[in-house]
């Protein structure tokens, strides 16, 4: 049984990934950031010395417990955490999770390729912090960055659109959005399966966009939810037109995992809607 040292198991991605990896035969050590200061090199050294992991999954990211209130020191602390784990990994595999925000969300991001990184430098705190970490990753061939765009599933923030829209419908309320926009979305279950693939193999590339073949608009998502639901919700869009697209090119991913099949939007949203429905009934 291989041992994985994971950060971020209390968050959305890590919270779904940890039990998935355990179900697939891994021992996952998941120290909590509230108990351990990962910006302290000695703390990380002691953890690695104690548990002697075979690899690392860094799914935690300091400073976004509230997505509307990003910590000002987000870049400094996350770079410190990343570098501390690199220093103690002794060349063992590290998997991190990047973001499409690295391509600068102040403009449309349309089928961005991994090689586009750095053409425009993101100005927002979150995007620039992720970008800064990617620059560091390039120095360390043992680190793999799985770059995420839109991921949905259990325990994500209620403000995320698919959760928001599903809960609006379940409550008999209108589905609201600020403005329609095209995103790349995958269910977190697909991300877990992809992560497992890259735990078990070493890809040729160091940066991989984790995106489906095509994007989907928020309006289309709302319409799918209305088809699933026993009753339709009114769909209210506050602003006309389209906001900045947010999609990535998945050619590298398809070259690495040509056999991988993404869950369709219809099936993934239906599964998640039913999960939320059952959870609401249980509560």
PDB file of N, CA and C in Angstrom, residues 131-170:
ATOM      1  N   UNK A 131      -0.271  31.519 -10.984  1.00  0.00           N
ATOM      2  CA  UNK A 131       0.727  31.718 -12.036  1.00  0.00           C
ATOM      3  C   UNK A 131       2.141  31.654 -11.458  1.00  0.00           C
ATOM      4  N   UNK A 132       2.355  32.285 -10.315  1.00  0.00           N
ATOM      5  CA  UNK A 132       3.677  32.283  -9.685  1.00  0.00           C
ATOM      6  C   UNK A 132       4.104  30.871  -9.313  1.00  0.00           C
ATOM      7  N   UNK A 133       3.173  30.067  -8.839  1.00  0.00           N
ATOM      8  CA  UNK A 133       3.491  28.676  -8.499  1.00  0.00           C
ATOM      9  C   UNK A 133       3.848  27.890  -9.762  1.00  0.00           C
ATOM     10  N   UNK A 134       3.129  28.135 -10.859  1.00  0.00           N
ATOM     11  CA  UNK A 134       3.453  27.438 -12.110  1.00  0.00           C
ATOM     12  C   UNK A 134       4.868  27.765 -12.571  1.00  0.00           C
ATOM     13  N   UNK A 135       5.291  28.994 -12.373  1.00  0.00           N
ATOM     14  CA  UNK A 135       6.665  29.364 -12.732  1.00  0.00           C
ATOM     15  C   UNK A 135       7.669  28.574 -11.899  1.00  0.00           C
ATOM     16  N   UNK A 136       7.342  28.352 -10.634  1.00  0.00           N
ATOM     17  CA  UNK A 136       8.220  27.551  -9.780  1.00  0.00           C
ATOM     18  C   UNK A 136       8.203  26.079 -10.203  1.00  0.00           C
ATOM     19  N   UNK A 137       7.039  25.597 -10.566  1.00  0.00           N
ATOM     20  CA  UNK A 137       6.900  24.180 -10.953  1.00  0.00           C
ATOM     21  C   UNK A 137       7.836  23.830 -12.099  1.00  0.00           C
ATOM     22  N   UNK A 138       8.009  24.755 -13.029  1.00  0.00           N
ATOM     23  CA  UNK A 138       8.867  24.498 -14.197  1.00  0.00           C
ATOM     24  C   UNK A 138      10.297  24.120 -13.796  1.00  0.00           C
ATOM     25  N   UNK A 139      10.701  24.515 -12.599  1.00  0.00           N
ATOM     26  CA  UNK A 139      12.063  24.224 -12.136  1.00  0.00           C
ATOM     27  C   UNK A 139      12.195  22.812 -11.562  1.00  0.00           C
ATOM     28  N   UNK A 140      11.074  22.114 -11.403  1.00  0.00           N
ATOM     29  CA  UNK A 140      11.092  20.841 -10.680  1.00  0.00           C
ATOM     30  C   UNK A 140      10.378  19.755 -11.495  1.00  0.00           C
ATOM     31  N   UNK A 141      11.111  18.914 -12.184  1.00  0.00           N
ATOM     32  CA  UNK A 141      10.498  17.915 -13.071  1.00  0.00           C
ATOM     33  C   UNK A 141       9.662  16.861 -12.351  1.00  0.00           C
ATOM     34  N   UNK A 142       9.786  16.754 -11.033  1.00  0.00           N
ATOM     35  CA  UNK A 142       8.989  15.768 -10.281  1.00  0.00           C
ATOM     36  C   UNK A 142       7.588  16.277  -9.961  1.00  0.00           C
ATOM     37  N   UNK A 143       7.292  17.536 -10.345  1.00  0.00           N
ATOM     38  CA  UNK A 143       5.997  18.136 -10.021  1.00  0.00           C
ATOM     39  C   UNK A 143       5.106  18.149 -11.250  1.00  0.00           C
ATOM     40  N   UNK A 144       3.867  17.704 -11.079  1.00  0.00           N
ATOM     41  CA  UNK A 144       2.858  17.707 -12.139  1.00  0.00           C
ATOM     42  C   UNK A 144       1.742  18.669 -11.748  1.00  0.00           C
ATOM     43  N   UNK A 145       1.395  19.576 -12.651  1.00  0.00           N
ATOM     44  CA  UNK A 145       0.330  20.534 -12.411  1.00  0.00           C
ATOM     45  C   UNK A 145      -0.886  20.172 -13.255  1.00  0.00           C
ATOM     46  N   UNK A 146      -1.965  19.760 -12.591  1.00  0.00           N
ATOM     47  CA  UNK A 146      -3.238  19.514 -13.267  1.00  0.00           C
ATOM     48  C   UNK A 146      -4.036  20.814 -13.176  1.00  0.00           C
ATOM     49  N   UNK A 147      -4.210  21.467 -14.327  1.00  0.00           N
ATOM     50  CA  UNK A 147      -4.813  22.804 -14.331  1.00  0.00           C
ATOM     51  C   UNK A 147      -6.326  22.700 -14.492  1.00  0.00           C
ATOM     52  N   UNK A 148      -7.049  23.218 -13.498  1.00  0.00           N
ATOM     53  CA  UNK A 148      -8.499  23.100 -13.451  1.00  0.00           C
ATOM     54  C   UNK A 148      -9.171  24.371 -13.958  1.00  0.00           C
ATOM     55  N   UNK A 149     -10.303  24.190 -14.591  1.00  0.00           N
ATOM     56  CA  UNK A 149     -11.134  25.311 -15.008  1.00  0.00           C
ATOM     57  C   UNK A 149     -12.407  25.284 -14.160  1.00  0.00           C
ATOM     58  N   UNK A 150     -13.443  24.586 -14.573  1.00  0.00           N
ATOM     59  CA  UNK A 150     -14.635  24.462 -13.752  1.00  0.00           C
ATOM     60  C   UNK A 150     -14.811  23.038 -13.257  1.00  0.00           C
ATOM     61  N   UNK A 151     -14.935  22.865 -11.950  1.00  0.00           N
ATOM     62  CA  UNK A 151     -15.179  21.555 -11.340  1.00  0.00           C
ATOM     63  C   UNK A 151     -16.377  21.708 -10.412  1.00  0.00           C
ATOM     64  N   UNK A 152     -17.300  20.759 -10.457  1.00  0.00           N
ATOM     65  CA  UNK A 152     -18.465  20.834  -9.576  1.00  0.00           C
ATOM     66  C   UNK A 152     -18.687  19.501  -8.890  1.00  0.00           C
ATOM     67  N   UNK A 153     -19.412  19.541  -7.779  1.00  0.00           N
ATOM     68  CA  UNK A 153     -19.690  18.314  -7.059  1.00  0.00           C
ATOM     69  C   UNK A 153     -19.973  18.566  -5.595  1.00  0.00           C
ATOM     70  N   UNK A 154     -20.078  17.498  -4.813  1.00  0.00           N
ATOM     71  CA  UNK A 154     -20.416  17.622  -3.392  1.00  0.00           C
ATOM     72  C   UNK A 154     -19.455  18.534  -2.622  1.00  0.00           C
ATOM     73  N   UNK A 155     -20.045  19.375  -1.794  1.00  0.00           N
ATOM     74  CA  UNK A 155     -19.305  20.203  -0.838  1.00  0.00           C
ATOM     75  C   UNK A 155     -18.547  21.373  -1.449  1.00  0.00           C
ATOM     76  N   UNK A 156     -18.913  21.769  -2.675  1.00  0.00           N
ATOM     77  CA  UNK A 156     -18.311  22.996  -3.199  1.00  0.00           C
ATOM     78  C   UNK A 156     -19.062  24.199  -2.624  1.00  0.00           C
ATOM     79  N   UNK A 157     -18.518  25.393  -2.833  1.00  0.00           N
ATOM     80  CA  UNK A 157     -19.171  26.603  -2.349  1.00  0.00           C
ATOM     81  C   UNK A 157     -20.567  26.738  -2.951  1.00  0.00           C
ATOM     82  N   UNK A 158     -21.528  27.167  -2.134  1.00  0.00           N
ATOM     83  CA  UNK A 158     -22.895  27.357  -2.628  1.00  0.00           C
ATOM     84  C   UNK A 158     -22.977  28.411  -3.718  1.00  0.00           C
ATOM     85  N   UNK A 159     -21.993  29.295  -3.772  1.00  0.00           N
ATOM     86  CA  UNK A 159     -21.998  30.354  -4.785  1.00  0.00           C
ATOM     87  C   UNK A 159     -21.625  29.837  -6.173  1.00  0.00           C
ATOM     88  N   UNK A 160     -21.038  28.653  -6.261  1.00  0.00           N
ATOM     89  CA  UNK A 160     -20.685  28.081  -7.568  1.00  0.00           C
ATOM     90  C   UNK A 160     -21.962  27.766  -8.333  1.00  0.00           C
ATOM     91  N   UNK A 161     -21.936  28.009  -9.649  1.00  0.00           N
ATOM     92  CA  UNK A 161     -23.205  28.101 -10.364  1.00  0.00           C
ATOM     93  C   UNK A 161     -24.028  26.817 -10.361  1.00  0.00           C
ATOM     94  N   UNK A 162     -23.431  25.677 -10.596  1.00  0.00           N
ATOM     95  CA  UNK A 162     -24.236  24.459 -10.705  1.00  0.00           C
ATOM     96  C   UNK A 162     -24.878  24.125  -9.363  1.00  0.00           C
ATOM     97  N   UNK A 163     -24.148  24.329  -8.278  1.00  0.00           N
ATOM     98  CA  UNK A 163     -24.741  24.150  -6.956  1.00  0.00           C
ATOM     99  C   UNK A 163     -25.836  25.183  -6.721  1.00  0.00           C
ATOM    100  N   UNK A 164     -25.534  26.429  -7.010  1.00  0.00           N
ATOM    101  CA  UNK A 164     -26.506  27.523  -6.826  1.00  0.00           C
ATOM    102  C   UNK A 164     -27.783  27.261  -7.616  1.00  0.00           C
ATOM    103  N   UNK A 165     -27.629  26.926  -8.894  1.00  0.00           N
ATOM    104  CA  UNK A 165     -28.805  26.735  -9.751  1.00  0.00           C
ATOM    105  C   UNK A 165     -29.628  25.532  -9.311  1.00  0.00           C
ATOM    106  N   UNK A 166     -28.960  24.458  -8.934  1.00  0.00           N
ATOM    107  CA  UNK A 166     -29.671  23.260  -8.482  1.00  0.00           C
ATOM    108  C   UNK A 166     -30.448  23.535  -7.204  1.00  0.00           C
ATOM    109  N   UNK A 167     -29.821  24.229  -6.259  1.00  0.00           N
ATOM    110  CA  UNK A 167     -30.488  24.518  -4.996  1.00  0.00           C
ATOM    111  C   UNK A 167     -31.634  25.508  -5.172  1.00  0.00           C
ATOM    112  N   UNK A 168     -31.487  26.450  -6.111  1.00  0.00           N
ATOM    113  CA  UNK A 168     -32.593  27.358  -6.409  1.00  0.00           C
ATOM    114  C   UNK A 168     -33.802  26.572  -6.892  1.00  0.00           C
ATOM    115  N   UNK A 169     -33.576  25.652  -7.817  1.00  0.00           N
ATOM    116  CA  UNK A 169     -34.685  24.859  -8.348  1.00  0.00           C
ATOM    117  C   UNK A 169     -35.312  23.993  -7.270  1.00  0.00           C
ATOM    118  N   UNK A 170     -34.477  23.344  -6.468  1.00  0.00           N
ATOM    119  CA  UNK A 170     -34.995  22.475  -5.412  1.00  0.00           C
ATOM    120  C   UNK A 170     -35.831  23.255  -4.398  1.00  0.00           C
TER     121      UNK A 170
END
